Short mmCIF file of C-alpha atoms in Angstrom, two decimals:
data_model
loop_
_atom_site.label_atom_id
_atom_site.label_comp_id
_atom_site.label_asym_id
_atom_site.label_seq_id
_atom_site.Cartn_x
_atom_site.Cartn_y
_atom_site.Cartn_z
CA MET A 1 12.26 -29.64 -104.78
CA LYS A 2 10.58 -26.26 -104.92
CA ASN A 3 7.14 -25.21 -104.18
CA ILE A 4 5.38 -24.52 -107.71
CA CYS A 5 5.02 -20.74 -107.07
CA GLU A 6 8.88 -20.45 -106.96
CA LEU A 7 9.07 -21.48 -110.59
CA LYS A 8 9.92 -18.98 -113.18
CA HIS A 9 6.99 -17.57 -114.99
CA PHE A 10 4.45 -19.17 -112.66
CA ALA A 11 2.56 -15.71 -112.69
CA ASN A 12 1.44 -16.70 -116.32
CA PHE A 13 -0.36 -19.88 -114.97
CA LYS A 14 -2.04 -17.71 -111.97
CA ALA A 15 -3.42 -15.26 -114.55
CA SER A 16 -5.20 -17.94 -116.74
CA GLY A 17 -5.01 -21.75 -116.12
CA LEU A 18 -5.37 -21.58 -112.25
CA SER A 19 -8.88 -20.43 -112.15
CA LEU A 20 -9.80 -22.98 -115.04
CA LEU A 21 -8.27 -25.85 -113.08
CA THR A 22 -9.88 -25.04 -109.72
CA GLU A 23 -13.22 -24.35 -111.32
CA GLY A 24 -13.15 -27.63 -113.23
CA LEU A 25 -12.29 -29.66 -110.28
CA HIS A 26 -15.06 -28.04 -108.17
CA THR A 27 -17.82 -28.58 -110.78
CA PHE A 28 -16.66 -32.28 -111.62
CA LEU A 29 -16.30 -33.52 -108.13
CA ASN A 30 -18.83 -31.22 -106.29
CA CYS A 31 -16.51 -29.92 -103.92
CA ASP A 32 -14.48 -26.87 -102.55
CA VAL A 33 -10.97 -26.75 -104.09
CA LEU A 34 -8.17 -25.20 -101.99
CA THR A 35 -4.99 -24.53 -103.79
CA GLN A 36 -1.77 -24.56 -101.70
CA LEU A 37 0.82 -21.91 -102.87
CA THR A 38 2.53 -21.74 -99.45
CA PRO A 39 5.85 -23.41 -98.85
CA VAL A 40 5.54 -27.13 -99.01
CA ALA A 41 7.13 -27.53 -95.67
CA ASN A 42 4.29 -25.42 -94.08
CA PHE A 43 1.67 -27.63 -95.95
CA GLU A 44 3.42 -30.77 -94.71
CA LYS A 45 3.44 -29.63 -91.22
CA HIS A 46 -0.22 -28.44 -91.23
CA PHE A 47 -1.48 -31.86 -92.48
CA ASP A 48 1.15 -34.00 -90.67
CA LEU A 49 2.34 -35.37 -94.11
CA ASP A 50 5.67 -36.18 -95.62
CA ILE A 51 5.45 -35.54 -99.33
CA HIS A 52 9.21 -35.73 -99.92
CA THR A 53 9.72 -39.16 -98.57
CA ASN A 54 7.43 -40.74 -101.04
CA ILE A 55 7.35 -38.41 -103.94
CA ASN A 56 5.56 -41.01 -106.14
CA ARG A 57 2.32 -41.06 -104.09
CA ASN A 58 -0.40 -38.95 -105.74
CA CYS A 59 -3.17 -38.50 -103.07
CA TYR A 60 -3.65 -38.65 -99.41
CA LYS A 61 -7.02 -39.18 -97.37
CA ILE A 62 -6.92 -36.49 -94.62
CA SER A 63 -10.32 -37.06 -93.24
CA GLU A 64 -13.72 -38.34 -94.33
CA LYS A 65 -14.28 -34.92 -96.15
CA LYS A 66 -10.89 -34.06 -97.26
CA ILE A 67 -8.48 -35.42 -99.96
CA VAL A 68 -5.19 -34.06 -100.97
CA LEU A 69 -3.95 -34.30 -104.51
CA VAL A 70 -0.30 -33.82 -105.15
CA ILE A 71 0.42 -32.38 -108.58
CA LYS A 72 3.97 -32.65 -109.69
CA VAL A 73 6.20 -30.75 -112.12
CA PHE A 74 8.63 -33.31 -113.44
CA GLY A 75 12.15 -32.63 -114.26
CA GLU A 76 14.26 -33.09 -117.34
CA LYS A 77 15.84 -36.39 -115.71
CA TYR A 78 13.53 -39.30 -115.87
CA GLY A 79 11.57 -39.64 -112.39
CA SER A 80 13.03 -36.38 -111.04
CA VAL A 81 10.47 -33.79 -109.71
CA ASP A 82 11.38 -30.10 -109.79
CA ALA A 83 8.17 -28.88 -107.88
CA VAL A 84 4.96 -29.84 -106.27
CA PHE A 85 1.47 -28.34 -106.06
CA PRO A 86 -0.80 -29.78 -103.47
CA ILE A 87 -4.52 -29.24 -103.85
CA VAL A 88 -6.98 -29.96 -101.09
CA LEU A 89 -10.47 -31.22 -102.05
CA VAL A 90 -13.17 -30.65 -99.32
CA GLY A 91 -16.64 -32.15 -99.76
CA GLU A 92 -19.30 -34.32 -98.01
CA ASN A 93 -19.08 -37.10 -100.55
CA ILE A 94 -15.43 -36.74 -101.54
CA THR A 95 -14.10 -39.81 -100.11
CA CYS A 96 -17.02 -41.97 -101.57
CA ILE A 97 -15.42 -41.68 -104.83
CA GLU A 98 -12.97 -44.42 -105.75
CA ASN A 99 -9.39 -43.63 -104.94
CA SER A 100 -8.48 -44.68 -108.58
CA LEU A 101 -10.11 -41.49 -109.90
CA PHE A 102 -7.87 -39.36 -107.71
CA GLU A 103 -4.72 -41.25 -108.89
CA ILE A 104 -5.82 -40.67 -112.48
CA LEU A 105 -6.50 -36.96 -111.93
CA SER A 106 -3.13 -36.54 -110.08
CA ASN A 107 -1.13 -38.31 -112.93
CA LEU A 108 -2.95 -36.37 -115.59
CA LEU A 109 -2.52 -33.01 -113.92
CA SER A 110 1.09 -33.62 -113.39
CA LYS A 111 1.62 -34.27 -116.98
CA ARG A 112 -0.25 -31.29 -117.97
CA MET A 113 1.30 -29.03 -115.42
CA THR A 114 4.82 -30.13 -116.66
CA GLU A 115 3.69 -29.26 -120.15
CA CYS A 116 2.47 -25.89 -118.96
CA ARG A 117 5.76 -25.17 -117.14
CA ASN A 118 7.79 -26.15 -120.27
CA ASN A 119 5.80 -23.48 -122.25
CA SER A 120 6.71 -20.81 -119.71
CA PHE A 121 3.39 -21.42 -117.96
CA HIS A 122 1.42 -20.06 -121.04
CA GLY A 123 -1.39 -22.09 -122.51
CA GLY A 124 -3.28 -22.80 -119.40
CA ILE A 125 -6.55 -21.96 -121.03
CA ARG A 126 -5.90 -24.78 -123.49
CA ILE A 127 -4.27 -27.29 -121.12
CA PHE A 128 -6.71 -26.99 -118.20
CA GLY A 129 -9.99 -26.48 -120.07
CA ASP A 130 -12.85 -29.15 -120.33
CA ASP A 131 -10.50 -31.50 -122.26
CA PHE A 132 -8.74 -32.62 -119.03
CA ILE A 133 -11.93 -33.65 -117.34
CA ARG A 134 -13.03 -35.56 -120.39
CA GLU A 135 -9.55 -37.24 -120.43
CA ALA A 136 -10.03 -38.21 -116.79
CA ILE A 137 -13.33 -39.67 -117.35
CA SER A 138 -12.07 -41.53 -120.18
CA LYS A 139 -9.14 -43.07 -118.40
CA CYS A 140 -11.32 -43.91 -115.32
CA LEU A 141 -13.44 -45.91 -117.66
CA ALA A 142 -10.72 -47.67 -119.38
CA PRO A 143 -8.28 -48.95 -116.67
CA LYS A 144 -7.48 -52.23 -118.38
CA GLN A 145 -10.52 -53.47 -120.48
CA TYR A 146 -10.54 -50.92 -123.11
CA ASP A 147 -8.28 -48.65 -125.09
CA PHE A 148 -8.33 -45.26 -123.53
CA SER A 149 -8.25 -43.22 -126.88
CA ARG A 150 -11.30 -45.23 -128.01
CA ILE A 151 -13.21 -44.45 -124.96
CA MET A 152 -12.37 -40.82 -125.37
CA PHE A 153 -13.63 -41.08 -128.98
CA LEU A 154 -17.00 -42.39 -127.56
CA VAL A 155 -17.25 -39.63 -125.01
CA GLU A 156 -16.78 -37.12 -127.68
CA LEU A 157 -19.25 -38.94 -130.04
CA PHE A 158 -22.07 -38.76 -127.39
CA GLU A 159 -21.35 -35.02 -126.83
CA LYS A 160 -21.97 -34.60 -130.48
CA LEU A 161 -25.08 -36.79 -130.51
CA ALA A 162 -26.45 -34.65 -127.51
CA SER A 163 -26.52 -31.60 -129.78
CA THR A 164 -27.93 -33.47 -132.69
CA THR A 165 -31.48 -33.15 -133.75
CA PHE A 166 -33.64 -35.49 -136.05
CA GLU A 167 -36.30 -33.78 -138.12
CA GLY A 168 -35.88 -30.65 -135.89
CA ASN A 169 -36.16 -32.29 -132.56
CA TYR A 170 -33.40 -33.41 -129.96
CA PHE A 171 -33.59 -37.23 -129.16
CA THR A 172 -32.23 -39.60 -126.58
CA THR A 173 -30.14 -42.67 -127.66
CA GLY A 174 -27.75 -45.20 -126.09
CA LEU A 175 -24.90 -47.58 -126.51
CA ILE A 176 -23.54 -50.48 -124.17
CA LEU A 177 -19.98 -51.33 -124.61
CA SER A 178 -19.12 -54.89 -123.36
CA ARG A 179 -16.08 -57.25 -123.67
CA SER A 180 -18.45 -60.24 -123.88
CA LEU A 181 -21.46 -59.81 -126.29
CA TYR A 182 -22.19 -63.60 -125.85
CA GLU A 183 -23.39 -62.92 -122.33
CA TYR A 184 -26.25 -60.68 -123.53
CA GLY A 185 -27.68 -63.58 -125.51
CA GLU A 186 -30.39 -66.00 -124.41
CA LYS A 187 -28.24 -69.17 -124.52
CA ASN A 188 -25.46 -68.25 -122.10
CA GLY A 189 -27.60 -69.12 -118.99
CA LYS A 190 -27.30 -65.51 -117.56
CA ASP A 191 -30.38 -63.29 -117.58
CA ARG A 192 -29.60 -59.79 -118.50
CA LYS A 193 -33.31 -58.81 -118.50
CA GLY A 194 -33.47 -58.15 -122.31
CA LYS A 195 -33.50 -59.62 -125.87
CA LEU A 196 -30.60 -59.30 -128.33
CA ARG A 197 -31.25 -58.82 -131.98
CA LYS A 198 -28.96 -58.78 -134.95
CA ILE A 199 -29.23 -55.97 -137.42
CA ASN A 200 -28.75 -56.08 -141.13
CA GLY A 201 -25.16 -55.01 -141.95
CA TYR A 202 -22.91 -53.36 -139.52
CA TYR A 203 -21.95 -49.94 -138.35
CA ASP A 204 -18.22 -49.16 -137.72
CA ILE A 205 -18.28 -45.90 -135.67
CA VAL A 206 -14.47 -45.50 -136.00
CA ARG A 207 -14.08 -45.82 -139.81
CA LYS A 208 -17.34 -44.19 -140.30
CA PRO A 209 -17.35 -41.22 -137.70
CA SER A 210 -20.04 -39.25 -139.40
CA ILE A 211 -23.24 -39.30 -137.45
CA GLU A 212 -26.15 -41.01 -138.99
CA LYS A 213 -29.06 -39.38 -137.41
CA ARG A 214 -31.69 -41.87 -138.38
CA PHE A 215 -29.67 -44.75 -137.19
CA TRP A 216 -29.11 -43.35 -133.61
CA TYR A 217 -32.67 -41.97 -133.38
CA LEU A 218 -34.18 -45.54 -133.61
CA ILE A 219 -32.62 -46.36 -130.09
CA ASP A 220 -33.89 -44.51 -126.96
CA GLY A 221 -31.16 -45.22 -124.48
CA PHE A 222 -33.50 -46.38 -121.77
CA SER A 223 -35.44 -49.44 -122.99
CA SER A 224 -33.16 -50.10 -125.98
CA PHE A 225 -29.49 -49.92 -126.71
CA TYR A 226 -26.91 -50.53 -129.44
CA LEU A 227 -24.47 -53.22 -128.35
CA MET A 228 -20.79 -53.61 -129.29
CA ASP A 229 -17.52 -54.80 -128.04
CA GLN A 230 -13.93 -53.52 -128.13
CA THR A 231 -13.88 -53.79 -132.01
CA PHE A 232 -16.17 -50.76 -131.99
CA VAL A 233 -18.50 -52.34 -134.65
CA ILE A 234 -22.19 -52.28 -134.12
CA ASN A 235 -24.19 -55.25 -135.56
CA GLN A 236 -26.77 -55.85 -132.45
CA THR A 237 -29.21 -54.15 -130.41
CA PHE A 238 -30.32 -55.09 -127.04
CA THR A 239 -33.98 -54.44 -125.92
CA ARG A 240 -34.76 -54.50 -122.26
CA THR A 241 -37.63 -56.64 -120.87
CA GLU A 242 -37.36 -55.33 -117.28
CA LYS A 243 -39.74 -52.60 -116.40
CA GLU A 244 -39.70 -50.09 -113.69
CA SER A 245 -42.29 -51.79 -111.24
CA LYS A 246 -42.34 -49.01 -108.74
CA LEU A 247 -40.75 -45.69 -108.14
CA THR A 248 -38.57 -46.79 -105.46
CA ASP A 249 -37.08 -49.22 -108.02
CA TYR A 250 -36.19 -46.28 -110.15
CA PHE A 251 -32.31 -46.36 -109.45
CA ASP A 252 -31.99 -50.03 -110.21
CA PHE A 253 -33.73 -49.44 -113.39
CA TYR A 254 -31.93 -46.18 -114.33
CA PHE A 255 -28.51 -47.78 -113.53
CA LEU A 256 -29.43 -51.04 -115.59
CA ASP A 257 -28.76 -52.92 -112.37
CA ASN A 258 -29.65 -56.34 -114.01
CA THR A 259 -28.18 -55.58 -117.30
CA LEU A 260 -24.62 -54.15 -116.85
CA MET A 261 -22.09 -56.59 -115.48
CA GLY A 262 -18.32 -56.46 -115.14
CA GLY A 263 -16.62 -53.83 -117.14
CA ASP A 264 -19.80 -53.04 -119.21
CA ILE A 265 -20.22 -49.33 -119.85
CA ALA A 266 -23.49 -47.52 -120.99
CA PHE A 267 -23.33 -44.23 -122.86
CA ARG A 268 -26.61 -42.38 -123.13
CA VAL A 269 -27.99 -39.09 -124.36
CA ILE A 270 -30.57 -38.40 -121.78
CA GLY A 271 -31.75 -34.92 -122.98
CA PRO A 272 -30.77 -31.89 -125.08
CA ASN A 273 -26.96 -31.42 -124.56
CA GLU A 274 -27.03 -33.96 -121.66
CA VAL A 275 -24.84 -37.15 -121.62
CA SER A 276 -24.85 -39.82 -119.05
CA ILE A 277 -22.11 -42.49 -118.62
CA ILE A 278 -22.72 -45.37 -116.16
CA THR A 279 -20.83 -48.48 -115.04
CA LYS A 280 -21.60 -51.34 -112.63
CA LYS A 281 -19.90 -49.22 -109.91
CA GLY A 282 -22.90 -47.33 -109.11
CA TYR A 283 -21.87 -43.78 -109.95
CA GLU A 284 -22.60 -41.73 -112.92
CA PHE A 285 -20.56 -39.21 -115.12
CA ILE A 286 -23.15 -36.71 -116.35
CA LYS A 287 -22.81 -33.68 -118.52
CA ILE A 288 -25.35 -30.98 -118.06
CA GLU A 289 -25.21 -27.25 -118.81
CA SER A 290 -21.99 -28.06 -120.78
CA LYS A 291 -20.07 -29.29 -117.62
CA TRP A 292 -19.07 -32.75 -116.81
CA ARG A 293 -19.70 -33.86 -113.04
CA ILE A 294 -19.76 -37.09 -111.08
CA ARG A 295 -22.80 -38.23 -109.08
CA ASN A 296 -23.18 -41.01 -106.57
CA PHE A 297 -26.69 -41.93 -105.90
CA SER A 298 -25.68 -44.46 -103.02
CA TRP A 299 -23.80 -41.62 -101.28
CA LEU A 300 -26.98 -39.47 -101.45
CA ASP A 301 -29.10 -42.09 -99.89
CA THR A 302 -26.53 -42.47 -97.02
CA TYR A 303 -26.18 -38.69 -96.51
CA LEU A 304 -29.84 -38.21 -96.25
CA ALA A 305 -30.28 -40.99 -93.70
CA SER A 306 -27.56 -39.48 -91.60
CA ASN A 307 -29.31 -36.19 -91.42
CA ILE A 308 -32.89 -37.02 -91.04
CA GLU A 309 -34.75 -40.20 -89.93
CA LEU A 310 -36.95 -41.55 -92.77
CA ASP A 311 -37.97 -45.12 -93.60
CA VAL A 312 -35.91 -46.54 -96.66
CA GLU A 313 -38.86 -46.53 -98.89
CA ILE A 314 -39.64 -42.71 -98.10
CA ARG A 315 -36.06 -41.82 -98.47
CA ARG A 316 -35.83 -43.42 -101.89
CA ALA A 317 -38.98 -41.78 -103.01
CA VAL A 318 -37.66 -38.33 -102.02
CA ILE A 319 -34.50 -38.85 -103.80
CA TYR A 320 -36.47 -40.06 -106.96
CA TYR A 321 -38.41 -36.83 -107.09
CA VAL A 322 -35.35 -34.61 -106.44
CA THR A 323 -33.74 -36.49 -109.28
CA LEU A 324 -36.53 -36.07 -111.58
CA CYS A 325 -36.89 -32.37 -111.04
CA SER A 326 -33.00 -32.01 -111.68
CA GLN A 327 -33.28 -34.07 -114.94
CA ARG A 328 -36.30 -32.10 -116.14
CA HIS A 329 -34.88 -28.80 -115.25
CA CYS A 330 -37.57 -27.95 -112.97
CA SER A 331 -36.81 -25.19 -110.47
CA SER A 332 -37.90 -26.45 -106.93
CA ILE A 333 -37.52 -26.20 -103.27
CA ILE A 334 -38.45 -29.26 -101.26
CA TRP A 335 -38.40 -29.30 -97.33
CA ILE A 336 -38.48 -32.06 -94.88
CA PRO A 337 -38.74 -30.37 -91.43
CA LYS A 338 -37.49 -32.32 -88.41
CA ASN A 339 -39.89 -30.57 -86.24
CA GLU A 340 -43.10 -30.34 -88.32
CA THR A 341 -45.42 -28.97 -85.71
CA GLU A 342 -47.65 -26.08 -87.10
CA SER A 343 -45.95 -23.58 -84.86
CA GLU A 344 -42.41 -24.40 -85.98
CA ILE A 345 -43.30 -24.34 -89.66
CA ASP A 346 -44.95 -20.98 -89.24
CA LYS A 347 -41.84 -19.44 -87.84
CA VAL A 348 -40.23 -19.50 -91.33
CA ILE A 349 -43.40 -19.85 -93.60
CA SER A 350 -45.63 -16.86 -94.33
CA SER A 351 -48.29 -18.69 -96.36
CA LYS A 352 -48.94 -22.31 -97.32
CA ASN A 353 -51.48 -24.31 -99.28
CA LYS A 354 -53.20 -27.55 -98.16
CA ILE A 355 -55.40 -28.75 -101.15
CA TRP A 356 -56.35 -32.22 -100.14
CA LYS A 357 -57.94 -33.25 -96.73
CA ASP A 358 -55.82 -36.61 -96.81
CA ASP A 359 -52.22 -35.80 -97.53
CA LEU A 360 -50.63 -37.22 -100.70
CA SER A 361 -48.06 -40.01 -100.11
CA LEU A 362 -44.83 -39.94 -102.05
CA VAL A 363 -44.67 -43.67 -102.01
CA ASP A 364 -48.21 -44.28 -103.65
CA GLU A 365 -47.71 -44.83 -107.34
CA VAL A 366 -51.15 -43.24 -108.24
CA ASN A 367 -49.86 -39.84 -107.02
CA LYS A 368 -46.84 -39.70 -109.12
CA SER A 369 -48.12 -37.46 -111.86
CA ILE A 370 -49.77 -35.04 -109.31
CA ILE A 371 -46.59 -34.95 -107.19
CA GLN A 372 -44.40 -34.06 -110.11
CA ARG A 373 -46.75 -31.05 -110.91
CA ILE A 374 -46.70 -29.92 -107.36
CA MET A 375 -42.95 -29.87 -107.14
CA SER A 376 -42.41 -28.11 -110.48
CA SER A 377 -44.87 -25.28 -109.45
CA ASP A 378 -44.07 -22.14 -107.40
CA GLY A 379 -43.34 -22.31 -103.87
CA VAL A 380 -41.89 -24.66 -101.22
CA THR A 381 -43.21 -28.34 -101.07
CA ILE A 382 -43.31 -29.35 -97.43
CA ILE A 383 -43.02 -33.15 -96.82
CA SER A 384 -43.58 -34.88 -93.41
CA LYS A 385 -41.05 -37.57 -92.09
CA GLU A 386 -43.92 -40.01 -92.97
CA GLY A 387 -43.50 -39.27 -96.55
CA LYS A 388 -46.66 -37.21 -97.16
CA ILE A 389 -47.03 -33.77 -98.78
CA ILE A 390 -48.46 -31.72 -95.91
CA TYR A 391 -48.27 -28.31 -97.78
CA CYS A 392 -47.44 -27.01 -101.22
CA GLY A 393 -46.70 -23.60 -102.81
CA ALA A 394 -45.50 -22.38 -99.40
CA ILE A 395 -43.71 -18.89 -99.14
CA VAL A 396 -40.67 -18.48 -97.01
CA LYS A 397 -40.42 -15.42 -94.74
CA LEU A 398 -37.70 -13.63 -96.30
CA ASP A 399 -36.97 -11.34 -93.40
CA VAL A 400 -36.19 -14.27 -91.18
CA LYS A 401 -32.55 -13.74 -89.67
CA ARG A 402 -30.09 -16.29 -88.66
CA GLU A 403 -26.41 -15.66 -87.48
CA GLY A 404 -25.49 -15.51 -91.08
CA GLY A 405 -27.62 -12.31 -91.58
CA LEU A 406 -30.53 -11.44 -93.77
CA MET A 407 -31.59 -14.22 -96.11
CA GLY A 408 -32.64 -13.61 -99.71
CA THR A 409 -34.76 -15.59 -102.07
CA GLY A 410 -34.25 -19.00 -103.73
CA GLU A 411 -30.93 -20.60 -102.60
CA ASN A 412 -31.01 -18.50 -99.31
CA ALA A 413 -34.57 -19.29 -98.64
CA ALA A 414 -33.48 -22.92 -98.68
CA LYS A 415 -31.03 -22.08 -95.98
CA ILE A 416 -33.51 -20.82 -93.65
CA LEU A 417 -35.47 -24.02 -94.08
CA GLY A 418 -32.37 -26.23 -93.54
CA GLN A 419 -32.04 -24.97 -90.09
CA ASN A 420 -34.88 -27.27 -89.28
CA GLY A 421 -34.46 -30.58 -91.24
CA VAL A 422 -33.38 -30.97 -94.77
CA ALA A 423 -34.02 -28.58 -97.69
CA PHE A 424 -33.29 -29.36 -101.44
CA LYS A 425 -32.86 -26.50 -103.91
CA ILE A 426 -33.05 -27.85 -107.45
CA SER A 427 -32.29 -25.16 -110.09
CA GLN A 428 -33.22 -24.98 -113.76
CA ASP A 429 -29.60 -25.85 -114.78
CA GLY A 430 -30.11 -29.21 -113.09
CA ASN A 431 -27.94 -28.67 -109.93
CA VAL A 432 -28.99 -29.91 -106.62
CA LYS A 433 -28.04 -28.18 -103.36
CA ILE A 434 -28.87 -29.77 -100.01
CA PHE A 435 -29.21 -27.55 -96.90
CA THR A 436 -28.99 -29.26 -93.60
CA ASN A 437 -27.86 -26.32 -91.40
CA SER A 438 -28.26 -22.55 -92.36
CA LEU A 439 -24.87 -21.95 -90.78
CA THR A 440 -22.86 -24.10 -93.23
CA GLU A 441 -22.34 -24.12 -96.93
CA PRO A 442 -24.82 -26.45 -98.92
CA THR A 443 -23.83 -29.90 -100.06
CA ILE A 444 -23.90 -29.96 -103.85
CA TYR A 445 -25.10 -33.19 -105.48
#
């Protein structure tokens, strides 16, 4: 068994497909991607692995922050492997993702890599473009319950809906796919926190794939959804009766915590060219800025708790506002200093504003609208460990030096703040970067 770089014409793949593959995995999984082009024996020795003994194994957990995917190039004889291509995934939240997704990625990439080899390693741009991520998501959503090809059809449908306008305006919409529509009714004894309604006629989305704009526009994807089973025929809607009682309940409400059960899947358009797919598992496949990625809200809660001491209610309120800025594409920097004394803050802040005598509390519902505007305005929002906004519109000293050298604006300013506590940098494209130590790379959420 060879290392992949020893195969004939592999240089063709390095010139095109390799960069697409690594960038696709980096964006989708929010991690660093290290390709191993050294001899397999050296790789096995470094990580103390034996890939040859169990060639059918697809992935290895090296540590809490490191996963190895083993991509194979299959031979002509059934079950034979001509070469392997190990890829190391490094990230704070990488092992929080279900192992089944890595199995799916490894199998999928092995088939595509074999196809690429059989074409003299040409066609990498096509084989390792966005389509392989879309296929991985679809297979992850349809392990047993649903037909994979139909799930992929739905993913592509909602990508089209996200770029569709009705009377000149983009709109949100939503659909819940369930194996048991009966359980959404009122007579089953189970409370799905909503009301089921029949519609006149039916809508077969497979046999009638053209988008009926008015039909989809009527449902908002938050309080109301179309409902269908594996026949892919829509003849019912589901309207939620559950309301978001307070902002700390936001995640239970957003993830349809009391609505989705078992293998249910919710597909939603949440904004212009933005798609969200969620299941009962608690993580989200989301497409923003034309790129698919996976987000895990429970991981973010755990990560924040491990880096700064906050009450649960305050921590969830912080996550709520960070998520809100991301969803609304508001560029923002939010800082929670560990040492919040005036002297420590002034070491890195050149100017700051304190508008109210009594600091605004993040967990107080009456402050929600004001806080949203504060965080979407220029400058840094500084929050105490008690969950109060102590300063807003603050300016970072850009000449402050750390061991990493001179820091710049925006993202680098957040690195300075991350030296003392936790800093969030939310960009207009919806990306969230978390800085907890200016000497390390940020964690991407």
